[in-house]
Coordinates of C-alpha atoms in Angstrom, one line a residue:
X218 CA -6.4 -79.1 101.6
X219 CA -8.4 -78.8 98.8
X220 CA -8.3 -75.3 99.2
X221 CA -5.1 -75.4 99.6
X222 CA -4.6 -77.8 96.0
X223 CA -6.8 -75.1 94.5
X224 CA -5.1 -72.3 95.2
X225 CA -2.0 -73.9 93.8
X226 CA -3.8 -74.8 90.8
X227 CA -5.0 -71.3 90.2
X228 CA -1.5 -69.9 90.7
X229 CA 0.0 -72.0 88.4
X230 CA -2.9 -71.4 85.5
X231 CA -2.1 -67.5 86.1
X232 CA 1.8 -68.1 85.8
X233 CA 1.2 -70.0 82.3
X234 CA -1.2 -67.5 80.9
X235 CA 1.1 -64.3 81.9
X236 CA 4.5 -67.3 80.3
X237 CA 1.9 -67.4 77.3
X238 CA 1.7 -63.5 77.2
X239 CA 5.0 -62.6 77.5
X240 CA 5.8 -65.2 74.8
X241 CA 3.4 -63.5 72.3
X242 CA 4.0 -60.1 73.2
X243 CA 7.7 -60.5 72.4
X244 CA 7.0 -62.5 68.9
X245 CA 4.8 -59.8 68.0
X246 CA 7.8 -57.0 69.1
X247 CA 9.7 -59.0 66.8
X248 CA 7.7 -59.0 63.9
X249 CA 7.0 -55.6 64.2
X250 CA 10.5 -54.9 64.4
X251 CA 11.2 -56.7 61.5
X252 CA 8.6 -55.5 59.0
X253 CA 9.9 -51.9 60.4
X254 CA 13.1 -52.7 59.2
X255 CA 12.4 -54.4 55.9
X256 CA 10.6 -50.6 55.6
X257 CA 13.3 -48.9 56.8
X258 CA 15.6 -50.7 54.2
X259 CA 13.8 -50.3 51.2
X260 CA 13.4 -46.1 51.9
X261 CA 17.0 -46.4 52.2
X262 CA 17.1 -48.2 48.9
X263 CA 14.7 -45.5 46.7
X264 CA 16.6 -42.9 48.3
X265 CA 19.7 -44.7 46.9
X266 CA 18.3 -45.5 43.5
X267 CA 17.4 -41.6 43.5
X268 CA 21.1 -40.2 44.3
X269 CA 22.4 -42.5 41.5
X270 CA 19.5 -41.6 38.8
X271 CA 20.9 -38.6 37.2
X272 CA 19.4 -34.6 37.5
X273 CA 18.8 -33.2 34.1
X274 CA 19.8 -30.0 33.2
X275 CA 18.2 -28.1 30.5
X276 CA 21.9 -26.6 29.3
X277 CA 22.8 -30.4 28.8
X278 CA 19.7 -31.7 27.0
X279 CA 19.4 -31.4 23.3
X280 CA 16.4 -29.1 21.5
X281 CA 14.9 -29.8 18.6
X282 CA 13.5 -26.8 16.6
X283 CA 10.3 -27.5 15.0
X284 CA 8.6 -25.0 11.9
X285 CA 5.3 -24.6 13.6
X286 CA 3.3 -24.8 9.9
X287 CA 5.4 -28.2 8.9
X288 CA 6.5 -29.6 12.2
X289 CA 9.6 -30.4 10.3
X290 CA 13.0 -30.1 12.5
X291 CA 15.1 -26.8 11.5
X292 CA 18.3 -27.1 13.8
X293 CA 19.0 -29.1 16.8
X294 CA 20.2 -26.8 19.9
X295 CA 22.2 -27.3 23.1
X296 CA 21.8 -24.2 25.8
X297 CA 24.9 -24.5 27.2
X298 CA 24.6 -21.1 28.6
X299 CA 21.0 -21.3 30.1
X300 CA 22.1 -20.2 33.8
X301 CA 23.8 -17.0 32.4
X302 CA 21.4 -15.0 31.2
X303 CA 23.0 -12.4 29.7
X304 CA 24.6 -14.5 27.5
X305 CA 22.0 -17.0 26.4
X306 CA 19.9 -14.6 25.6
X307 CA 22.1 -12.4 23.3
X308 CA 22.7 -16.0 22.4
X309 CA 19.3 -16.8 21.4
X310 CA 18.2 -13.1 19.6
X311 CA 21.4 -13.9 17.0
X312 CA 19.4 -17.9 16.8
X313 CA 16.4 -16.4 16.0
X314 CA 17.6 -13.2 13.2
X315 CA 20.3 -16.0 11.8
X316 CA 16.9 -18.1 10.9
X317 CA 14.8 -15.6 9.9
X318 CA 17.4 -14.1 7.4
X319 CA 16.6 -17.5 5.3
X320 CA 12.6 -17.7 5.5
X321 CA 11.2 -14.0 5.6
X322 CA 10.0 -13.8 2.7
X323 CA 8.5 -10.2 1.5
X324 CA 4.9 -9.9 -0.3
X325 CA 4.9 -10.1 -3.7
X326 CA 2.4 -7.4 -4.9
X327 CA -0.5 -8.5 -7.1
X328 CA -0.3 -6.1 -10.3
X329 CA -2.9 -5.3 -12.6
X330 CA -2.0 -6.5 -16.7
X331 CA -3.5 -4.3 -19.6
X332 CA -6.6 -6.2 -19.9
X333 CA -7.6 -5.3 -16.0
X334 CA -6.7 -9.2 -14.7
X335 CA -4.8 -9.5 -11.7
X336 CA -1.2 -11.4 -11.8
X337 CA 1.8 -12.4 -10.0
X338 CA 2.2 -11.6 -6.0
X339 CA 3.3 -14.1 -3.8
X340 CA 2.6 -14.3 0.2
X341 CA 4.8 -12.3 3.5
X342 CA 6.5 -14.9 5.3
X343 CA 7.8 -14.2 8.7
X344 CA 9.7 -15.9 11.5
X345 CA 8.7 -13.8 14.4
X346 CA 11.8 -13.2 16.3
X347 CA 10.6 -11.9 19.4
X348 CA 8.2 -15.3 20.3
X349 CA 11.2 -17.7 19.5
X350 CA 14.0 -16.1 22.1
X351 CA 10.4 -16.3 24.7
X352 CA 10.2 -19.8 23.8
X353 CA 13.9 -20.6 24.3
X354 CA 13.6 -18.2 27.8
X355 CA 11.2 -20.8 28.7
X356 CA 12.5 -24.5 27.9
X357 CA 11.4 -27.4 30.8
X358 CA 13.6 -31.0 31.1
X359 CA 10.1 -32.4 30.1
X360 CA 9.6 -30.7 26.4
X361 CA 12.7 -30.9 24.2
X362 CA 10.6 -29.7 20.7
X363 CA 10.6 -26.3 20.7
X364 CA 7.7 -23.9 18.5
X365 CA 9.7 -21.8 15.4
X366 CA 6.7 -19.1 15.2
X367 CA 6.0 -18.7 11.3
X368 CA 3.4 -17.4 9.9
X369 CA 2.0 -16.7 5.8
X370 CA -0.2 -13.7 5.0
X371 CA -1.4 -14.0 1.3
X372 CA -1.6 -10.8 -0.6
X373 CA -5.7 -10.0 0.2
X374 CA -7.1 -9.0 -3.3
X375 CA -9.6 -11.1 -5.4
X376 CA -10.8 -10.6 -8.7
X377 CA -13.7 -9.4 -7.6
X378 CA -13.4 -6.7 -5.0
X379 CA -10.6 -5.6 -7.6
X380 CA -13.5 -4.6 -9.6
X381 CA -13.2 -1.1 -11.4
X382 CA -10.4 0.0 -9.1
X383 CA -9.2 2.4 -10.9
X384 CA -12.3 4.7 -11.3
X385 CA -11.8 7.4 -8.3
X386 CA -8.5 8.7 -7.3
X387 CA -7.7 9.0 -4.1
X388 CA -4.5 11.2 -4.4
X389 CA -2.4 12.2 -6.8
X390 CA 0.9 13.9 -6.6
X391 CA 3.7 15.0 -9.7
X392 CA 7.1 16.4 -9.1
X393 CA 9.4 18.1 -12.5
X394 CA 13.3 16.9 -13.8
X395 CA 15.0 18.2 -16.7
X396 CA 14.1 15.9 -20.0
X397 CA 17.5 16.4 -21.2
X398 CA 19.3 14.5 -18.5
X399 CA 18.2 11.4 -20.5
X400 CA 20.0 8.7 -18.0
X401 CA 18.6 9.7 -14.6
X402 CA 15.1 9.7 -16.6
X403 CA 15.5 6.4 -17.4
X404 CA 16.0 5.3 -14.3
X405 CA 12.7 7.3 -12.6
X406 CA 10.9 5.6 -15.8
X407 CA 11.9 2.1 -15.1
X408 CA 11.0 2.5 -11.5
X409 CA 7.9 4.0 -12.4
X410 CA 6.9 0.8 -14.3
X411 CA 8.0 -1.0 -11.7
X412 CA 5.2 0.4 -9.1
X413 CA 2.5 0.8 -11.8
X414 CA -1.0 -0.9 -11.8
X415 CA 0.7 -2.1 -8.1
X416 CA -3.2 -3.5 -6.2
X417 CA -2.9 -3.1 -2.5
X418 CA -5.9 -5.1 -0.8
X419 CA -6.8 -4.5 2.8
X420 CA -3.5 -4.9 5.1
X421 CA -1.1 -5.8 2.9
X422 CA 2.4 -4.1 2.8
X423 CA 4.6 -2.7 0.2
X424 CA 8.6 -2.5 0.1
X425 CA 9.6 -0.1 -2.3
X426 CA 12.8 -1.9 -2.9
X427 CA 10.9 -5.1 -3.1
X428 CA 9.0 -3.7 -6.1
X429 CA 11.8 -2.2 -7.6
X430 CA 13.9 -4.6 -7.7
X431 CA 18.1 -4.3 -8.1
X432 CA 19.2 -1.4 -9.6
X433 CA 21.6 -2.7 -11.8
X434 CA 22.7 -2.1 -16.0
X435 CA 21.8 -5.4 -16.4
X436 CA 17.9 -4.5 -16.1
X437 CA 18.7 -1.4 -18.0
X438 CA 19.2 1.2 -15.2
X439 CA 21.9 3.8 -15.9
X440 CA 24.6 6.1 -14.0
X441 CA 23.2 8.9 -12.7
X442 CA 24.0 11.4 -9.9
X443 CA 22.4 10.4 -6.2
X444 CA 23.0 11.8 -3.0
X445 CA 25.3 9.6 -0.9
X446 CA 27.2 11.4 2.9
X447 CA 25.3 14.5 1.9
X448 CA 27.4 14.5 -1.8
X449 CA 26.2 13.7 -5.3
X450 CA 28.0 11.0 -6.5
X451 CA 27.2 9.1 -9.9
X452 CA 25.8 5.6 -9.4
X453 CA 23.8 3.0 -11.1
X454 CA 20.4 3.9 -10.7
X455 CA 20.4 7.8 -9.3
X456 CA 17.3 9.3 -9.7
X457 CA 14.7 6.1 -8.5
X458 CA 14.4 8.3 -5.1
X459 CA 12.4 10.6 -7.4
X460 CA 10.2 8.6 -7.7
X461 CA 10.1 6.9 -4.3
X462 CA 9.6 10.6 -2.6
X463 CA 6.9 10.8 -5.2
X464 CA 5.2 8.1 -4.3
X465 CA 5.1 8.8 -0.8
X466 CA 3.3 11.9 -1.5
X467 CA 0.7 10.8 -3.1
X468 CA -0.2 7.4 -0.5
X469 CA 0.7 10.3 2.1
X470 CA -2.3 11.9 0.8
X471 CA -4.6 9.2 0.4
X472 CA -4.2 8.8 4.3
X473 CA -2.7 5.3 3.5
X474 CA 0.4 4.3 6.7
X475 CA 3.4 4.4 5.9
X476 CA 5.5 2.0 7.9
X477 CA 9.4 3.2 7.1
X478 CA 10.7 6.1 5.3
X479 CA 14.4 8.1 5.6
X480 CA 15.6 11.1 4.5
X481 CA 18.1 12.4 1.6
X482 CA 21.1 13.3 3.8
X483 CA 20.7 16.8 2.0
X484 CA 18.0 18.9 0.5
X485 CA 16.5 17.5 -2.3
X486 CA 15.1 20.0 -5.1
X487 CA 11.7 18.0 -6.5
X488 CA 9.6 17.8 -2.8
X489 CA 9.4 20.4 -0.1
X490 CA 11.9 20.1 2.8
X491 CA 11.0 17.0 4.4
X492 CA 8.8 15.3 2.0
X493 CA 11.6 13.2 0.7
X494 CA 11.6 9.3 0.9
X495 CA 15.4 8.1 0.5
X496 CA 15.5 4.4 -1.0
X497 CA 19.0 1.9 -1.1
X498 CA 19.1 -1.2 -2.4
X499 CA 20.3 -3.0 0.7
X500 CA 20.0 0.4 3.1
X501 CA 17.0 2.5 3.5
X502 CA 13.4 1.4 2.3
X503 CA 10.4 3.0 2.1
X504 CA 7.5 1.2 3.2
X505 CA 3.4 1.1 3.4
X506 CA 0.3 -0.5 4.5
X507 CA -3.1 -0.3 3.3
X508 CA -5.4 0.4 5.7
X509 CA -8.2 1.1 4.4
X510 CA -11.0 -1.8 4.0
X511 CA -11.2 -1.7 0.3
X512 CA -8.2 -2.2 -2.2
X513 CA -6.1 0.3 -4.3
X514 CA -4.1 0.8 -7.5
X515 CA -0.9 3.0 -7.7
X516 CA -0.4 4.5 -11.0
X517 CA 2.6 6.1 -12.2
X518 CA 3.5 7.9 -15.0
X519 CA 7.2 9.0 -15.9
X520 CA 6.6 11.4 -18.6
X521 CA 10.3 11.9 -20.3
X522 CA 9.5 14.7 -23.1
X523 CA 7.5 17.0 -20.7
X524 CA 9.8 15.8 -17.6
X525 CA 6.4 15.5 -15.4
X526 CA 6.5 12.2 -13.0
X527 CA 3.1 11.3 -11.5
X528 CA 2.1 9.2 -9.1
X529 CA -2.1 8.1 -8.6
X530 CA -3.8 6.3 -5.4
X531 CA -6.8 5.0 -7.2
X532 CA -9.7 2.8 -6.1
X533 CA -13.6 1.9 -6.9
X534 CA -16.2 4.1 -6.9
X535 CA -18.7 1.4 -4.8
X536 CA -15.4 1.4 -2.5
X537 CA -16.0 4.7 -0.7

């Protein structure tokens, strides 16, 4: 009888333990399911939030174009055609060109006065258009400031480096004109005076149009024949191309680097064929750079009595 009762008690214990385990397992499963359900709900909620947030597009943003020197905002720009590469490239190249027109300033060269002192001169300011275009081609949605690359270069001449600068001639060139042609001769004389005593340090650039300035009656220039489209016509300042052509031959003989030169549309008599340098205000210019590691000075003399124009490029004895 005792054995039977013991067997029944053991069975009851096992059943109770099984029921308790089943209840625990079910409860744990329910808890796990509840946790997983909450996690799934949170994920779904996050996905919904992401869908609700607007996706930033470059073409919908407004960018601040800032001066690289000062950080000042120069212009606000909305790249509405960013996705259309051809249209966008054309647009930003035009934008860079327009900004450069308001920024670019040629170097005003230093001159030497009668006492041997350096006077005048101002820095060159250049907006690098290709660099700005590249910056605008690489926009992103995180950085709304765009650098406008502007560089300044001051004339590279000091009083010390210019000591004795007129001592030695590197190259000289002369051309002739008719002393009787008084109006034309006056133009040659004025343009020669404008370039006389210009001092260029190493790396300094020269622009004939910038240095001589606009040729107007108010500034003393006279009507004289000039070549336009292979024809001789009367124009204010006719004859100044003889000065630019004489200057070209002198600086070419001195070994300075020519950076811009154009020919006349017909042969001129004061220099050999192909050795001229035509200029026009707002048109062709004659430019060069002092590629030497020492400064040079330009001397120009127009003798209206003998009809001789001479340009001499000089430097100091200790420089060569």
